[in-house]
Amino acid sequence: MGTPHARPPLAERVEELLARGGPLPIVEAGDPVLRRVTEPYEGQLAPALLARFVEALRLTMHAAPGVGLAAPQVGVELRIAVIEDPAPVPEEVRAARGRMPQPFRVLVDPAYEPLGDERAAFFEGCLSVPGWQAVVARPAQVRLRAADEHGHAVDEVFSGWPARIVQHETDHLDGTLYLDRAEPRSLSSSRAMAELWTQPTPGAAAAALGFELPGPAA
């Protein structure tokens, strides 16, 4: 019997990916890479290659557009994600969702833990699940531990929408999609969202579609 064909080293695969230039293709649900636990970052990419990869993630996130992007979403099984949220939303939405602007940042080997029992439920989408959104109840406040792209320690508390973003992106690195945590009856197409469920909270959707909302979002 022949031996299985070995995959190229991760750095080589990243070089090939970046050679395409421009925004990277985003992997969609159904691809096994989104269901694998990623490798911790242990210097698999040389500093210059890591910087290029991070910049490509940033460019791809902006082009999508989105507020976060994890390495598996471009086919790279490495525990790295980027986030950034200018929060261009009406004040009513900002207040209801706790959505405050977040600067660009790189999260290397992130992990989070809930702080307290409060949960917030809102519609959530994903660049890897285009055309759909669903309500997800998540801890309203989390403590995030990670490193940045320079190896400096990150230990921060996130609340409101920023807490949702870091949970969503960290989940990607564990092979978890937001749909795994979502209320199935809330699943809505982009068209339905635009026509019916643009309210700051999903209370109207819960009443009409028949699901319960935990926490203050009800």
mmCIF file of C-alpha atoms in Angstrom:
data_model
loop_
_atom_site.group_PDB
_atom_site.id
_atom_site.type_symbol
_atom_site.label_atom_id
_atom_site.label_comp_id
_atom_site.label_asym_id
_atom_site.label_seq_id
_atom_site.Cartn_x
_atom_site.Cartn_y
_atom_site.Cartn_z
ATOM 1 C CA MET A 1 0.000 0.000 0.000
ATOM 2 C CA GLY A 2 1.145 3.508 -0.714
ATOM 3 C CA THR A 3 1.434 6.064 2.018
ATOM 4 C CA PRO A 4 -1.166 8.850 2.162
ATOM 5 C CA HIS A 5 -0.158 12.034 0.364
ATOM 6 C CA ALA A 6 1.173 14.427 2.984
ATOM 7 C CA ARG A 7 -0.152 17.977 2.968
ATOM 8 C CA PRO A 8 2.407 20.717 2.347
ATOM 9 C CA PRO A 9 3.699 22.515 5.447
ATOM 10 C CA LEU A 10 1.321 25.171 6.723
ATOM 11 C CA ALA A 11 3.709 28.009 5.849
ATOM 12 C CA GLU A 12 3.917 26.781 2.268
ATOM 13 C CA ARG A 13 0.131 26.636 2.007
ATOM 14 C CA VAL A 14 -0.171 30.180 3.362
ATOM 15 C CA GLU A 15 2.407 31.414 0.840
ATOM 16 C CA GLU A 16 0.379 29.835 -1.976
ATOM 17 C CA LEU A 17 -2.800 31.413 -0.635
ATOM 18 C CA LEU A 18 -1.266 34.875 -0.432
ATOM 19 C CA ALA A 19 0.224 34.594 -3.905
ATOM 20 C CA ARG A 20 -3.284 35.046 -5.329
ATOM 21 C CA GLY A 21 -3.357 38.634 -4.124
ATOM 22 C CA GLY A 22 -6.402 40.665 -3.136
ATOM 23 C CA PRO A 23 -9.101 39.495 -0.729
ATOM 24 C CA LEU A 24 -8.864 35.785 0.032
ATOM 25 C CA PRO A 25 -11.712 33.389 -0.837
ATOM 26 C CA ILE A 26 -13.925 32.796 2.203
ATOM 27 C CA VAL A 27 -14.693 29.163 2.984
ATOM 28 C CA GLU A 28 -18.398 28.421 3.415
ATOM 29 C CA ALA A 29 -20.257 26.053 5.745
ATOM 30 C CA GLY A 30 -19.950 22.450 4.665
ATOM 31 C CA ASP A 31 -16.182 22.604 4.219
ATOM 32 C CA PRO A 32 -14.481 20.340 6.794
ATOM 33 C CA VAL A 33 -11.872 22.984 7.626
ATOM 34 C CA LEU A 34 -14.567 24.930 9.502
ATOM 35 C CA ARG A 35 -15.200 21.924 11.742
ATOM 36 C CA ARG A 36 -11.648 21.192 12.795
ATOM 37 C CA VAL A 37 -9.937 22.427 15.933
ATOM 38 C CA THR A 38 -7.122 24.706 14.836
ATOM 39 C CA GLU A 39 -3.442 24.411 15.679
ATOM 40 C CA PRO A 40 -2.093 26.689 18.413
ATOM 41 C CA TYR A 41 0.294 29.243 16.974
ATOM 42 C CA GLU A 42 3.831 28.094 17.706
ATOM 43 C CA GLY A 43 5.817 30.032 15.149
ATOM 44 C CA GLN A 44 4.603 28.057 12.128
ATOM 45 C CA LEU A 45 4.772 31.310 10.138
ATOM 46 C CA ALA A 46 7.908 33.419 10.116
ATOM 47 C CA PRO A 47 7.300 36.994 11.366
ATOM 48 C CA ALA A 48 7.204 38.489 7.863
ATOM 49 C CA LEU A 49 4.801 35.804 6.616
ATOM 50 C CA LEU A 50 2.617 36.191 9.713
ATOM 51 C CA ALA A 51 2.420 39.951 9.079
ATOM 52 C CA ARG A 52 1.402 39.345 5.456
ATOM 53 C CA PHE A 53 -1.205 36.793 6.503
ATOM 54 C CA VAL A 54 -2.682 39.141 9.108
ATOM 55 C CA GLU A 55 -2.878 41.935 6.534
ATOM 56 C CA ALA A 56 -4.635 39.561 4.120
ATOM 57 C CA LEU A 57 -7.163 38.664 6.818
ATOM 58 C CA ARG A 58 -7.755 42.355 7.424
ATOM 59 C CA LEU A 59 -8.214 43.104 3.732
ATOM 60 C CA THR A 60 -10.595 40.151 3.334
ATOM 61 C CA MET A 61 -12.628 41.135 6.387
ATOM 62 C CA HIS A 62 -13.009 44.703 5.096
ATOM 63 C CA ALA A 63 -13.936 43.554 1.599
ATOM 64 C CA ALA A 64 -16.607 41.090 2.775
ATOM 65 C CA PRO A 65 -17.488 43.271 4.763
ATOM 66 C CA GLY A 66 -17.450 41.870 8.288
ATOM 67 C CA VAL A 67 -16.366 42.674 11.832
ATOM 68 C CA GLY A 68 -14.237 39.581 12.366
ATOM 69 C CA LEU A 69 -12.517 36.811 10.448
ATOM 70 C CA ALA A 70 -10.834 33.636 11.669
ATOM 71 C CA ALA A 71 -8.036 31.810 9.873
ATOM 72 C CA PRO A 72 -10.137 28.681 9.157
ATOM 73 C CA GLN A 73 -12.526 30.877 7.179
ATOM 74 C CA VAL A 74 -9.802 31.238 4.568
ATOM 75 C CA GLY A 75 -8.812 27.582 4.854
ATOM 76 C CA VAL A 76 -5.917 27.935 7.309
ATOM 77 C CA GLU A 77 -6.107 25.716 10.404
ATOM 78 C CA LEU A 78 -4.253 28.101 12.681
ATOM 79 C CA ARG A 79 -5.495 29.673 15.914
ATOM 80 C CA ILE A 80 -5.537 33.269 14.695
ATOM 81 C CA ALA A 81 -8.415 35.701 14.172
ATOM 82 C CA VAL A 82 -8.824 39.402 13.488
ATOM 83 C CA ILE A 83 -11.600 41.746 14.605
ATOM 84 C CA GLU A 84 -12.553 45.349 13.884
ATOM 85 C CA ASP A 85 -15.896 47.115 14.172
ATOM 86 C CA PRO A 86 -16.471 50.749 13.240
ATOM 87 C CA ALA A 87 -20.049 50.247 14.516
ATOM 88 C CA PRO A 88 -21.821 52.369 11.882
ATOM 89 C CA VAL A 89 -25.278 51.867 13.403
ATOM 90 C CA PRO A 90 -28.051 54.174 14.659
ATOM 91 C CA GLU A 91 -27.866 55.246 18.289
ATOM 92 C CA GLU A 92 -30.945 53.171 19.126
ATOM 93 C CA VAL A 93 -29.220 50.033 17.876
ATOM 94 C CA ARG A 94 -25.952 50.968 19.577
ATOM 95 C CA ALA A 95 -27.687 51.356 22.921
ATOM 96 C CA ALA A 96 -29.771 48.176 22.679
ATOM 97 C CA ARG A 97 -26.903 45.946 21.584
ATOM 98 C CA GLY A 98 -24.014 47.554 23.415
ATOM 99 C CA ARG A 99 -22.272 48.011 20.083
ATOM 100 C CA MET A 100 -19.283 50.283 20.462
ATOM 101 C CA PRO A 101 -16.481 50.829 17.927
ATOM 102 C CA GLN A 102 -13.583 48.390 18.196
ATOM 103 C CA PRO A 103 -10.140 49.045 16.727
ATOM 104 C CA PHE A 104 -8.410 46.507 14.522
ATOM 105 C CA ARG A 105 -6.733 43.836 16.563
ATOM 106 C CA VAL A 106 -5.191 40.423 16.071
ATOM 107 C CA LEU A 107 -6.055 37.559 18.411
ATOM 108 C CA VAL A 108 -3.523 34.738 18.624
ATOM 109 C CA ASP A 109 -4.506 31.607 20.565
ATOM 110 C CA PRO A 110 -7.582 33.280 22.097
ATOM 111 C CA ALA A 111 -9.764 31.696 24.760
ATOM 112 C CA TYR A 112 -12.687 33.226 26.623
ATOM 113 C CA GLU A 113 -14.633 32.594 29.795
ATOM 114 C CA PRO A 114 -18.049 34.022 30.759
ATOM 115 C CA LEU A 115 -18.207 36.557 33.571
ATOM 116 C CA GLY A 116 -21.489 36.303 35.450
ATOM 117 C CA ASP A 117 -24.727 34.650 34.417
ATOM 118 C CA GLU A 118 -26.206 37.401 32.228
ATOM 119 C CA ARG A 119 -26.904 36.401 28.642
ATOM 120 C CA ALA A 120 -27.869 38.525 25.665
ATOM 121 C CA ALA A 121 -29.740 37.218 22.621
ATOM 122 C CA PHE A 122 -29.509 38.897 19.209
ATOM 123 C CA PHE A 123 -29.515 38.008 15.555
ATOM 124 C CA GLU A 124 -26.063 37.009 14.388
ATOM 125 C CA GLY A 125 -24.597 36.223 10.974
ATOM 126 C CA CYS A 126 -21.389 34.781 9.581
ATOM 127 C CA LEU A 127 -19.333 35.338 6.449
ATOM 128 C CA SER A 128 -19.108 31.551 6.092
ATOM 129 C CA VAL A 129 -22.901 31.199 6.181
ATOM 130 C CA PRO A 130 -23.928 33.859 3.653
ATOM 131 C CA GLY A 131 -27.548 34.847 3.253
ATOM 132 C CA TRP A 132 -28.768 33.812 6.703
ATOM 133 C CA GLN A 133 -28.958 35.029 10.295
ATOM 134 C CA ALA A 134 -30.237 33.503 13.508
ATOM 135 C CA VAL A 135 -30.643 34.485 17.150
ATOM 136 C CA VAL A 136 -27.846 33.365 19.441
ATOM 137 C CA ALA A 137 -27.880 33.771 23.232
ATOM 138 C CA ARG A 138 -24.359 34.399 24.493
ATOM 139 C CA PRO A 139 -22.745 35.527 27.737
ATOM 140 C CA ALA A 140 -23.091 39.290 27.938
ATOM 141 C CA GLN A 141 -19.579 39.712 29.340
ATOM 142 C CA VAL A 142 -16.466 37.598 28.851
ATOM 143 C CA ARG A 143 -12.828 37.642 29.801
ATOM 144 C CA LEU A 144 -10.582 37.084 26.797
ATOM 145 C CA ARG A 145 -7.020 35.840 27.075
ATOM 146 C CA ALA A 146 -4.831 35.766 23.981
ATOM 147 C CA ALA A 147 -1.679 37.220 22.473
ATOM 148 C CA ASP A 148 -1.361 39.828 19.759
ATOM 149 C CA GLU A 149 0.637 39.416 16.555
ATOM 150 C CA HIS A 150 3.792 40.569 18.377
ATOM 151 C CA GLY A 151 3.440 37.996 21.145
ATOM 152 C CA HIS A 152 2.249 40.489 23.761
ATOM 153 C CA ALA A 153 -0.300 39.140 26.215
ATOM 154 C CA VAL A 154 -3.936 40.182 25.916
ATOM 155 C CA ASP A 155 -6.181 39.891 28.981
ATOM 156 C CA GLU A 156 -9.332 41.973 28.598
ATOM 157 C CA VAL A 157 -12.972 42.038 29.578
ATOM 158 C CA PHE A 158 -15.436 42.527 26.728
ATOM 159 C CA SER A 159 -19.104 43.429 27.111
ATOM 160 C CA GLY A 160 -22.023 43.911 24.756
ATOM 161 C CA TRP A 161 -21.468 43.470 21.030
ATOM 162 C CA PRO A 162 -17.652 43.301 21.289
ATOM 163 C CA ALA A 163 -18.109 40.305 23.608
ATOM 164 C CA ARG A 164 -20.254 38.672 20.926
ATOM 165 C CA ILE A 165 -17.607 39.274 18.270
ATOM 166 C CA VAL A 166 -14.747 37.728 20.246
ATOM 167 C CA GLN A 167 -16.887 34.730 21.180
ATOM 168 C CA HIS A 168 -17.960 34.196 17.562
ATOM 169 C CA GLU A 169 -14.401 34.347 16.224
ATOM 170 C CA THR A 170 -12.905 32.221 19.000
ATOM 171 C CA ASP A 171 -15.610 29.621 18.411
ATOM 172 C CA HIS A 172 -14.458 29.368 14.790
ATOM 173 C CA LEU A 173 -11.039 28.274 16.048
ATOM 174 C CA ASP A 174 -12.685 25.388 17.900
ATOM 175 C CA GLY A 175 -14.655 24.199 14.875
ATOM 176 C CA THR A 176 -17.907 25.758 16.090
ATOM 177 C CA LEU A 177 -20.273 27.798 13.911
ATOM 178 C CA TYR A 178 -22.793 30.246 15.333
ATOM 179 C CA LEU A 179 -25.558 27.975 14.012
ATOM 180 C CA ASP A 180 -24.515 25.373 16.589
ATOM 181 C CA ARG A 181 -25.555 27.800 19.322
ATOM 182 C CA ALA A 182 -28.533 29.410 17.561
ATOM 183 C CA GLU A 183 -32.279 29.177 18.201
ATOM 184 C CA PRO A 184 -33.387 27.076 15.173
ATOM 185 C CA ARG A 185 -36.801 28.736 14.878
ATOM 186 C CA SER A 186 -35.150 32.131 14.468
ATOM 187 C CA LEU A 187 -33.259 31.246 11.282
ATOM 188 C CA SER A 188 -34.028 34.008 8.795
ATOM 189 C CA SER A 189 -32.903 34.826 5.279
ATOM 190 C CA SER A 190 -31.277 38.146 4.476
ATOM 191 C CA ARG A 191 -34.487 39.171 2.710
ATOM 192 C CA ALA A 192 -36.623 38.371 5.754
ATOM 193 C CA MET A 193 -34.179 40.247 7.981
ATOM 194 C CA ALA A 194 -34.395 43.347 5.790
ATOM 195 C CA GLU A 195 -38.185 43.227 5.552
ATOM 196 C CA LEU A 196 -39.176 42.031 9.016
ATOM 197 C CA TRP A 197 -36.487 41.906 11.684
ATOM 198 C CA THR A 198 -34.449 45.101 11.602
ATOM 199 C CA GLN A 199 -35.516 46.075 15.128
ATOM 200 C CA PRO A 200 -32.714 46.676 17.632
ATOM 201 C CA THR A 201 -33.700 43.549 19.578
ATOM 202 C CA PRO A 202 -35.212 40.273 18.338
ATOM 203 C CA GLY A 203 -38.289 40.533 20.554
ATOM 204 C CA ALA A 204 -40.690 40.873 17.617
ATOM 205 C CA ALA A 205 -39.100 37.912 15.850
ATOM 206 C CA ALA A 206 -39.395 35.767 18.970
ATOM 207 C CA ALA A 207 -43.092 36.575 19.314
ATOM 208 C CA ALA A 208 -43.849 35.940 15.655
ATOM 209 C CA LEU A 209 -41.666 32.889 15.090
ATOM 210 C CA GLY A 210 -42.319 31.216 18.434
ATOM 211 C CA PHE A 211 -39.092 31.037 20.408
ATOM 212 C CA GLU A 212 -37.997 32.358 23.793
ATOM 213 C CA LEU A 213 -35.330 34.910 24.499
ATOM 214 C CA PRO A 214 -33.159 34.574 27.597
ATOM 215 C CA GLY A 215 -31.617 37.558 29.272
ATOM 216 C CA PRO A 216 -32.288 41.274 28.868
ATOM 217 C CA ALA A 217 -32.769 41.104 25.075
ATOM 218 C CA ALA A 218 -36.294 39.752 25.615
#
